[in-house]
Short mmCIF file of C-alpha atoms in Angstrom, two decimals:
data_model
loop_
_atom_site.label_atom_id
_atom_site.label_comp_id
_atom_site.label_asym_id
_atom_site.label_seq_id
_atom_site.Cartn_x
_atom_site.Cartn_y
_atom_site.Cartn_z
CA MET A 1104 -15.57 33.80 -7.98
CA THR A 1105 -12.78 36.32 -8.19
CA THR A 1106 -13.79 39.95 -8.45
CA ARG A 1107 -10.47 41.06 -9.89
CA ARG A 1108 -9.21 39.35 -13.02
CA ALA A 1109 -5.62 39.16 -14.20
CA SER A 1110 -4.93 40.60 -17.64
CA PRO A 1111 -4.57 37.98 -20.42
CA ASN A 1112 -0.77 38.42 -20.36
CA ALA A 1113 -0.56 38.03 -16.61
CA ALA A 1114 -2.80 34.96 -16.78
CA ARG A 1115 -0.48 33.44 -19.39
CA ARG A 1116 2.55 34.19 -17.24
CA ASN A 1117 0.85 32.68 -14.20
CA GLU A 1118 0.02 29.53 -16.13
CA ALA A 1119 3.61 29.27 -17.39
CA SER A 1120 4.94 29.65 -13.82
CA ARG A 1121 2.44 27.09 -12.54
CA ARG A 1122 3.50 24.53 -15.14
CA ALA A 1123 7.22 25.24 -14.56
CA THR A 1124 6.72 24.71 -10.82
CA LEU A 1125 4.87 21.42 -11.25
CA THR A 1126 7.34 20.07 -13.80
CA ALA A 1127 10.24 21.03 -11.54
CA ALA A 1128 8.54 19.31 -8.58
CA PHE A 1129 8.04 16.11 -10.56
CA ASP A 1130 11.63 16.11 -11.88
CA LEU A 1131 13.10 16.75 -8.44
CA LEU A 1132 10.98 13.99 -6.92
CA GLN A 1133 12.70 11.54 -9.26
CA GLU A 1134 16.12 12.93 -8.50
CA VAL A 1135 16.13 13.49 -4.75
CA GLY A 1136 12.99 11.77 -3.42
CA TYR A 1137 10.19 13.23 -1.36
CA ALA A 1138 12.04 13.61 1.95
CA LYS A 1139 14.69 15.90 0.42
CA LEU A 1140 12.28 17.80 -1.81
CA SER A 1141 11.89 21.44 -0.70
CA ILE A 1142 9.92 24.45 -1.85
CA GLU A 1143 13.29 26.25 -2.16
CA GLY A 1144 14.60 23.55 -4.48
CA ILE A 1145 11.45 23.58 -6.61
CA ALA A 1146 11.56 27.40 -6.86
CA ALA A 1147 15.21 27.37 -7.93
CA ARG A 1148 14.66 24.64 -10.54
CA ALA A 1149 11.51 26.30 -11.91
CA GLY A 1150 12.94 29.82 -11.94
CA VAL A 1151 9.91 30.95 -9.93
CA GLY A 1152 9.90 32.95 -6.69
CA LYS A 1153 9.52 30.98 -3.46
CA GLN A 1154 6.76 33.37 -2.37
CA THR A 1155 4.84 32.68 -5.58
CA ILE A 1156 4.83 28.97 -4.78
CA TYR A 1157 3.73 29.56 -1.19
CA ARG A 1158 0.93 31.82 -2.45
CA TRP A 1159 -0.47 29.02 -4.63
CA TRP A 1160 0.20 25.91 -2.55
CA PRO A 1161 0.03 25.41 1.23
CA SER A 1162 2.67 22.64 1.35
CA LYS A 1163 5.06 20.60 -0.76
CA GLY A 1164 2.56 17.73 -0.58
CA ALA A 1165 0.03 19.96 -2.36
CA VAL A 1166 2.57 20.84 -5.08
CA VAL A 1167 3.38 17.16 -5.64
CA PHE A 1168 -0.31 16.33 -5.81
CA ASP A 1169 -0.93 18.97 -8.48
CA ALA A 1170 2.13 17.72 -10.39
CA PHE A 1171 0.42 14.32 -10.67
CA LEU A 1172 -2.82 15.98 -11.64
CA LEU A 1173 -1.03 17.84 -14.45
CA LEU A 1174 0.51 14.56 -15.61
CA SER A 1175 -2.87 12.84 -15.77
CA GLU A 1176 -4.40 15.86 -17.52
CA SER A 1177 -1.82 16.02 -20.26
CA ALA A 1178 -1.93 12.29 -20.91
CA GLU A 1179 -5.51 12.36 -22.14
CA GLY A 1180 -8.13 14.96 -22.98
CA GLY A 1181 -11.33 14.08 -21.11
CA PRO A 1182 -11.95 11.75 -18.17
CA PRO A 1183 -10.13 8.39 -18.34
CA VAL A 1184 -11.85 5.50 -20.16
CA LEU A 1185 -10.82 1.83 -20.16
CA PRO A 1186 -10.70 -0.04 -23.47
CA ASP A 1187 -13.85 -2.02 -24.23
CA THR A 1188 -13.41 -4.55 -27.03
CA GLY A 1189 -16.02 -6.90 -25.53
CA ASP A 1190 -13.22 -9.21 -24.33
CA LEU A 1191 -12.91 -8.37 -20.63
CA GLU A 1192 -9.86 -10.51 -19.96
CA ALA A 1193 -7.93 -9.00 -22.88
CA ASP A 1194 -8.92 -5.45 -21.90
CA LEU A 1195 -7.92 -5.91 -18.24
CA THR A 1196 -4.65 -7.47 -19.36
CA ALA A 1197 -3.86 -4.50 -21.62
CA VAL A 1198 -4.64 -1.99 -18.86
CA LEU A 1199 -2.68 -3.81 -16.16
CA LEU A 1200 0.31 -4.34 -18.47
CA ALA A 1201 0.39 -0.57 -19.01
CA THR A 1202 0.11 -0.06 -15.24
CA ILE A 1203 3.03 -2.32 -14.37
CA GLU A 1204 5.10 -0.81 -17.18
CA GLU A 1205 4.67 2.54 -15.42
CA LEU A 1206 5.26 1.10 -11.95
CA ASN A 1207 8.41 -0.67 -13.18
CA ASP A 1208 9.72 2.55 -14.82
CA PRO A 1209 12.29 4.26 -12.56
CA ARG A 1210 11.08 7.67 -13.80
CA TYR A 1211 7.66 7.06 -12.25
CA ASP A 1212 8.42 4.60 -9.45
CA GLN A 1213 9.97 7.14 -7.06
CA PRO A 1214 7.40 9.95 -7.55
CA MET A 1215 4.51 7.50 -7.28
CA ARG A 1216 5.93 6.01 -4.09
CA ALA A 1217 6.22 9.53 -2.70
CA LEU A 1218 2.57 10.22 -3.48
CA ALA A 1219 1.38 6.87 -2.11
CA THR A 1220 3.27 7.21 1.16
CA GLU A 1221 2.23 10.85 1.65
CA ILE A 1222 -1.37 9.72 1.24
CA ALA A 1223 -0.77 7.02 3.85
CA HIS A 1224 0.24 9.68 6.38
CA ASP A 1225 -2.01 12.58 5.37
CA PRO A 1226 -5.80 12.10 5.48
CA GLU A 1227 -6.45 15.45 3.74
CA LEU A 1228 -4.21 14.57 0.82
CA ALA A 1229 -5.83 11.11 0.73
CA ALA A 1230 -9.27 12.75 0.39
CA ALA A 1231 -8.05 15.04 -2.41
CA TYR A 1232 -6.44 12.06 -4.15
CA ALA A 1233 -9.60 9.96 -3.86
CA GLU A 1234 -11.71 12.75 -5.29
CA ARG A 1235 -9.57 14.29 -8.00
CA LEU A 1236 -7.04 11.68 -9.15
CA ASP A 1237 -8.19 8.20 -8.20
CA GLY A 1238 -11.93 8.93 -8.38
CA PRO A 1239 -12.23 9.41 -12.16
CA LEU A 1240 -9.99 6.36 -12.71
CA LYS A 1241 -12.10 4.20 -10.40
CA ASP A 1242 -15.24 5.35 -12.24
CA ALA A 1243 -13.68 4.17 -15.49
CA LYS A 1244 -12.76 0.79 -13.97
CA ARG A 1245 -16.24 0.30 -12.54
CA GLN A 1246 -17.76 1.32 -15.87
CA ARG A 1247 -15.76 -1.33 -17.74
CA LEU A 1248 -16.84 -4.00 -15.26
CA ARG A 1249 -20.46 -2.82 -15.43
CA SER A 1250 -20.41 -3.19 -19.20
CA ALA A 1251 -19.11 -6.78 -18.80
CA GLN A 1252 -21.79 -7.41 -16.18
CA GLN A 1253 -24.49 -6.21 -18.58
CA ALA A 1254 -23.07 -8.58 -21.20
CA GLY A 1255 -23.54 -11.45 -18.73
CA GLN A 1256 -19.77 -11.97 -18.32
CA LEU A 1257 -19.76 -11.04 -14.64
CA ALA A 1258 -22.06 -12.08 -11.79
CA ASP A 1259 -25.29 -10.09 -11.50
CA ASP A 1260 -24.89 -9.48 -7.79
CA LEU A 1261 -21.20 -8.54 -8.03
CA ASP A 1262 -20.08 -5.66 -5.81
CA LEU A 1263 -18.28 -3.52 -8.39
CA ASP A 1264 -16.26 -1.55 -5.81
CA VAL A 1265 -14.89 -4.72 -4.28
CA ALA A 1266 -14.35 -6.20 -7.75
CA VAL A 1267 -12.18 -3.21 -8.71
CA GLU A 1268 -10.14 -3.61 -5.51
CA MET A 1269 -9.84 -7.35 -6.18
CA ILE A 1270 -8.10 -6.72 -9.51
CA TRP A 1271 -6.02 -3.63 -8.72
CA GLY A 1272 -5.43 -4.01 -4.95
CA PRO A 1273 -3.02 -6.97 -5.09
CA VAL A 1274 -0.95 -5.33 -7.87
CA LEU A 1275 -0.65 -1.99 -6.07
CA ASN A 1276 0.06 -3.69 -2.78
CA ARG A 1277 2.77 -5.91 -4.28
CA TRP A 1278 4.39 -2.86 -5.87
CA LEU A 1279 4.26 -0.65 -2.77
CA GLN A 1280 5.40 -3.35 -0.33
CA ARG A 1281 7.99 -4.69 -2.80
CA SER A 1282 6.70 -8.18 -2.06
CA GLY A 1283 7.29 -9.61 -5.54
CA PRO A 1284 8.06 -8.77 -9.17
CA LEU A 1285 5.38 -7.21 -11.39
CA THR A 1286 5.49 -9.32 -14.55
CA ALA A 1287 3.10 -10.15 -17.39
CA ASP A 1288 2.78 -13.65 -15.93
CA TYR A 1289 1.78 -12.23 -12.55
CA ILE A 1290 -0.87 -10.03 -14.19
CA ASP A 1291 -2.30 -13.08 -15.96
CA ARG A 1292 -2.51 -14.99 -12.69
CA VAL A 1293 -4.18 -12.08 -10.86
CA ILE A 1294 -6.82 -11.61 -13.56
CA THR A 1295 -7.53 -15.35 -13.89
CA THR A 1296 -7.76 -15.82 -10.12
CA ALA A 1297 -10.00 -12.76 -9.65
CA LEU A 1298 -12.35 -13.78 -12.46
CA ASN A 1299 -12.58 -17.46 -11.50
CA GLY A 1300 -12.39 -17.10 -7.75
CA LEU A 1301 -10.62 -19.39 -5.31
CA ARG A 1302 -13.35 -22.05 -5.17
CA PRO A 1303 -13.42 -24.91 -7.68
CA ARG A 1304 -15.46 -24.14 -10.79
CA PRO A 1305 -17.45 -26.81 -12.55
CA PRO A 1306 -16.43 -26.98 -16.23
CA ALA A 1307 -18.64 -24.64 -18.30
CA ALA A 1308 -21.49 -26.49 -20.00
CA GLY A 1309 -21.83 -26.35 -23.78
CA MET B 1462 28.84 -17.35 16.36
CA THR B 1463 30.35 -15.04 18.99
CA THR B 1464 33.71 -16.08 20.43
CA ARG B 1465 33.35 -13.91 23.52
CA ARG B 1466 30.27 -14.32 25.67
CA ALA B 1467 28.80 -11.79 28.06
CA SER B 1468 28.41 -12.93 31.67
CA PRO B 1469 24.87 -14.03 32.61
CA ASN B 1470 24.29 -10.73 34.44
CA ALA B 1471 25.53 -8.63 31.52
CA ALA B 1472 23.39 -10.67 29.11
CA ARG B 1473 20.32 -9.98 31.27
CA ARG B 1474 21.16 -6.26 31.38
CA ASN B 1475 21.62 -6.21 27.60
CA GLU B 1476 18.30 -7.93 27.05
CA ALA B 1477 16.57 -5.47 29.40
CA SER B 1478 18.11 -2.51 27.52
CA ARG B 1479 17.15 -4.02 24.18
CA ARG B 1480 13.53 -4.43 25.25
CA ALA B 1481 13.40 -0.96 26.80
CA THR B 1482 14.73 0.52 23.55
CA LEU B 1483 12.21 -1.31 21.37
CA THR B 1484 9.28 -0.50 23.64
CA ALA B 1485 10.31 3.17 23.69
CA ALA B 1486 10.61 3.19 19.89
CA PHE B 1487 7.11 1.74 19.48
CA ASP B 1488 5.58 4.15 22.01
CA LEU B 1489 7.25 7.18 20.43
CA LEU B 1490 6.12 6.11 16.97
CA GLN B 1491 2.52 6.38 18.17
CA GLU B 1492 3.13 9.72 19.82
CA VAL B 1493 5.26 11.64 17.33
CA GLY B 1494 5.20 9.61 14.09
CA TYR B 1495 8.12 8.22 12.13
CA ALA B 1496 9.39 11.50 10.67
CA LYS B 1497 9.97 13.02 14.11
CA LEU B 1498 11.28 9.83 15.70
CA SER B 1499 14.98 10.08 16.60
CA ILE B 1500 17.60 7.83 18.16
CA GLU B 1501 18.11 10.60 20.77
CA GLY B 1502 14.42 10.53 21.66
CA ILE B 1503 14.36 6.74 21.90
CA ALA B 1504 17.49 6.73 24.08
CA ALA B 1505 16.01 9.33 26.44
CA ARG B 1506 12.68 7.50 26.75
CA ALA B 1507 14.33 4.10 27.24
CA GLY B 1508 16.97 5.35 29.68
CA VAL B 1509 19.64 3.77 27.47
CA GLY B 1510 22.77 5.43 26.11
CA LYS B 1511 22.59 6.71 22.51
CA GLN B 1512 25.86 4.92 21.76
CA THR B 1513 24.38 1.63 22.96
CA ILE B 1514 21.55 1.99 20.46
CA TYR B 1515 23.93 2.87 17.64
CA ARG B 1516 26.03 -0.16 18.52
CA TRP B 1517 23.06 -2.50 18.09
CA TRP B 1518 21.14 -0.89 15.23
CA PRO B 1519 22.43 0.90 12.11
CA SER B 1520 19.39 3.20 11.72
CA LYS B 1521 16.07 4.20 13.26
CA GLY B 1522 14.36 2.10 10.57
CA ALA B 1523 16.16 -0.97 11.94
CA VAL B 1524 15.05 -0.17 15.51
CA VAL B 1525 11.44 0.23 14.39
CA PHE B 1526 11.62 -3.02 12.49
CA ASP B 1527 12.87 -4.91 15.55
CA ALA B 1528 10.14 -3.25 17.64
CA PHE B 1529 7.57 -4.88 15.37
CA LEU B 1530 9.44 -8.17 15.53
CA LEU B 1531 9.32 -8.04 19.35
CA LEU B 1532 5.59 -7.32 19.19
CA SER B 1533 4.94 -10.34 16.97
CA GLU B 1534 7.19 -12.52 19.17
CA SER B 1535 5.46 -11.66 22.41
CA ALA B 1536 1.99 -12.15 20.96
CA GLU B 1537 2.49 -15.87 20.35
CA GLY B 1538 5.09 -18.47 21.16
CA GLY B 1539 6.04 -20.26 17.95
CA PRO B 1540 5.50 -19.35 14.31
CA PRO B 1541 2.03 -17.92 13.53
CA VAL B 1542 -0.76 -20.37 12.65
CA LEU B 1543 -4.20 -19.53 11.24
CA PRO B 1544 -7.29 -21.14 12.82
CA ASP B 1545 -8.47 -24.25 10.99
CA THR B 1546 -11.97 -25.33 12.01
CA GLY B 1547 -12.64 -26.84 8.58
CA ASP B 1548 -14.87 -23.86 7.71
CA LEU B 1549 -12.63 -21.70 5.51
CA GLU B 1550 -15.00 -18.76 5.25
CA ALA B 1551 -15.47 -18.58 9.03
CA ASP B 1552 -11.73 -18.88 9.66
CA LEU B 1553 -10.82 -16.17 7.14
CA THR B 1554 -13.51 -13.92 8.59
CA ALA B 1555 -12.14 -14.36 12.12
CA VAL B 1556 -8.59 -13.60 11.00
CA LEU B 1557 -9.52 -10.56 8.91
CA LEU B 1558 -11.75 -9.17 11.65
CA ALA B 1559 -8.78 -9.32 14.01
CA THR B 1560 -6.63 -7.64 11.32
CA ILE B 1561 -8.99 -4.71 10.80
CA GLU B 1562 -9.46 -4.34 14.55
CA GLU B 1563 -5.70 -3.77 14.75
CA LEU B 1564 -5.60 -1.51 11.68
CA ASN B 1565 -8.50 0.56 13.06
CA ASP B 1566 -6.81 0.91 16.47
CA PRO B 1567 -5.03 4.29 16.78
CA ARG B 1568 -2.31 2.65 18.91
CA TYR B 1569 -1.27 0.47 15.98
CA ASP B 1570 -2.36 2.51 12.97
CA GLN B 1571 0.44 5.09 13.14
CA PRO B 1572 3.34 2.66 13.84
CA MET B 1573 2.13 0.28 11.12
CA ARG B 1574 1.84 3.12 8.62
CA ALA B 1575 5.39 4.11 9.51
CA LEU B 1576 6.62 0.58 8.86
CA ALA B 1577 4.65 0.22 5.61
CA THR B 1578 5.87 3.52 4.17
CA GLU B 1579 9.48 2.91 5.22
CA ILE B 1580 9.29 -0.41 3.39
CA ALA B 1581 7.94 1.40 0.33
CA HIS B 1582 11.05 3.58 0.24
CA ASP B 1583 13.70 1.16 1.50
CA PRO B 1584 14.33 -2.04 -0.48
CA GLU B 1585 16.65 -3.44 2.22
CA LEU B 1586 14.03 -3.01 4.93
CA ALA B 1587 11.46 -4.51 2.54
CA ALA B 1588 13.62 -7.61 2.15
CA ALA B 1589 14.06 -7.95 5.92
CA TYR B 1590 10.32 -7.48 6.39
CA ALA B 1591 9.49 -10.08 3.74
CA GLU B 1592 11.85 -12.59 5.32
CA ARG B 1593 11.41 -12.11 9.04
CA LEU B 1594 7.99 -10.55 9.66
CA ASP B 1595 5.72 -11.10 6.70
CA GLY B 1596 7.29 -14.40 5.59
CA PRO B 1597 6.14 -16.56 8.53
CA LEU B 1598 2.69 -14.96 8.35
CA LYS B 1599 2.39 -15.65 4.62
CA ASP B 1600 3.43 -19.26 5.21
CA ALA B 1601 0.59 -19.58 7.72
CA LYS B 1602 -1.92 -18.06 5.27
CA ARG B 1603 -0.78 -20.36 2.44
CA GLN B 1604 -0.92 -23.33 4.80
CA ARG B 1605 -4.57 -22.59 5.72
CA LEU B 1606 -5.49 -22.31 2.04
CA ARG B 1607 -3.59 -25.49 1.20
CA SER B 1608 -5.55 -27.37 3.84
CA ALA B 1609 -8.81 -26.09 2.29
CA GLN B 1610 -7.50 -27.08 -1.14
CA GLN B 1611 -6.77 -30.61 0.09
CA ALA B 1612 -10.34 -30.75 1.45
CA GLY B 1613 -11.62 -29.94 -2.05
CA GLN B 1614 -12.88 -26.49 -0.99
CA LEU B 1615 -10.50 -24.60 -3.27
CA ALA B 1616 -9.56 -25.14 -6.90
CA ASP B 1617 -6.86 -27.76 -7.51
CA ASP B 1618 -4.86 -25.51 -9.79
CA LEU B 1619 -5.14 -22.44 -7.55
CA ASP B 1620 -1.99 -20.32 -7.26
CA LEU B 1621 -1.74 -20.05 -3.46
CA ASP B 1622 0.52 -16.98 -3.53
CA VAL B 1623 -1.92 -15.04 -5.67
CA ALA B 1624 -4.83 -16.38 -3.61
CA VAL B 1625 -3.24 -14.96 -0.44
CA GLU B 1626 -2.75 -11.58 -2.15
CA MET B 1627 -6.34 -11.70 -3.42
CA ILE B 1628 -7.70 -11.88 0.14
CA TRP B 1629 -5.26 -9.65 2.02
CA GLY B 1630 -4.12 -7.23 -0.73
CA PRO B 1631 -7.38 -5.27 -1.08
CA VAL B 1632 -7.71 -4.87 2.70
CA LEU B 1633 -4.13 -3.64 3.18
CA ASN B 1634 -4.38 -1.39 0.17
CA ARG B 1635 -7.66 0.15 1.34
CA TRP B 1636 -6.15 0.79 4.77
CA LEU B 1637 -2.89 2.27 3.52
CA GLN B 1638 -4.47 4.46 0.84
CA ARG B 1639 -7.37 5.40 3.13
CA SER B 1640 -9.72 4.62 0.24
CA GLY B 1641 -12.61 3.34 2.35
CA PRO B 1642 -13.65 2.17 5.82
CA LEU B 1643 -12.55 -1.24 7.11
CA THR B 1644 -15.76 -2.79 8.44
CA ALA B 1645 -17.06 -6.29 9.10
CA ASP B 1646 -19.35 -5.87 6.10
CA TYR B 1647 -16.40 -5.00 3.88
CA ILE B 1648 -14.51 -8.08 5.08
CA ASP B 1649 -17.51 -10.26 4.22
CA ARG B 1650 -17.69 -8.81 0.73
CA VAL B 1651 -13.94 -9.28 0.12
CA ILE B 1652 -14.00 -12.92 1.23
CA THR B 1653 -17.17 -13.75 -0.72
CA THR B 1654 -15.89 -12.03 -3.87
CA ALA B 1655 -12.46 -13.68 -3.64
CA LEU B 1656 -13.91 -17.14 -3.07
CA ASN B 1657 -16.61 -16.91 -5.75
CA GLY B 1658 -14.72 -14.83 -8.29
CA LEU B 1659 -16.13 -12.10 -10.51
CA ARG B 1660 -17.62 -14.43 -13.13
CA PRO B 1661 -21.14 -15.82 -12.75
CA ARG B 1662 -21.29 -19.14 -10.92
CA PRO B 1663 -23.85 -21.77 -11.80
CA PRO B 1664 -25.85 -22.76 -8.71
CA ALA B 1665 -24.12 -25.69 -6.97
CA ALA B 1666 -25.64 -29.04 -7.87
CA GLY B 1667 -27.15 -31.20 -5.13
#
């Protein structure tokens, strides 16, 4: 709790500076990449004092993280929810197609790589990411699978955490390691293989 | 083909310098991380001239890459092969346990993160990695699955590339994104889920 409160005008100005900083950070990430991103550069682009940025964020990694948080906030109102039409395969396909569209978009590819590789090297950022950005998304994924499980479409004893990783892990890994193209056909094959499993399946009765 | 050959003594000296350079690069990666790794530092540690290193490698990324290649060369003689006892689940478990032992080992964790994140940012390095380091390993993984497929243990129409990603992708992704611990129990759950699939399976007849 703060004991001193900013006046409404000051609060508005602070919020405007915060948003300008985060937007500038995201734009610069696309243009110059993470290695060349600097607090100085962000301050100049945002028209905000360098000291202001240092007062609010301990590092450029923290600024970048909040820039992603702002992006996910503005995209939707409440916590993320996956579509649930009752057709699991169709819903997963729609979600993963949207994911690869983003991953294949040069505007997002570079910033998202920067975030992913910073997480790989920074356990603190990884914990913040898991809690604030990836956590709500993973809840939504698990929730969609749970609903399919309750409808009898997924195995009763399925480990939902592992099931989520089974569907999203290969796609993220292929993107990050550049080990193959992310296409609609690939998405189909991942979903089919994850749902059916590697072992032979007897033809469904009835 | 080279038209001029070094004398046997010079060739031996070159090979010794090459190995000293790659060993120094790998050791320094563990100690200082990729960002602080420099050709100067490698040269000093290896007792090799900076110019010699620049003559053989265009960048520190290329040195690091060859350090990993040396590591994989010295570990085994020919191309990698996965164990094949006829029991697919046991063989995959043995291989993945060895993988997470390496990923959980601080001596390897940092250098492998450096390689993985360099690949994420450098398409040329990613292509070299796919061809020279990951390629032979993926062939071995596909080969093990193909042998299980021929034994009727895997589905006839299984996409072996996707199947390989289904088993290894979640593990690599969890490690790189630090999204959970890599334990023997986790490995069991990944293998079981990948083999059985997410959908309910009727109990096997007979």
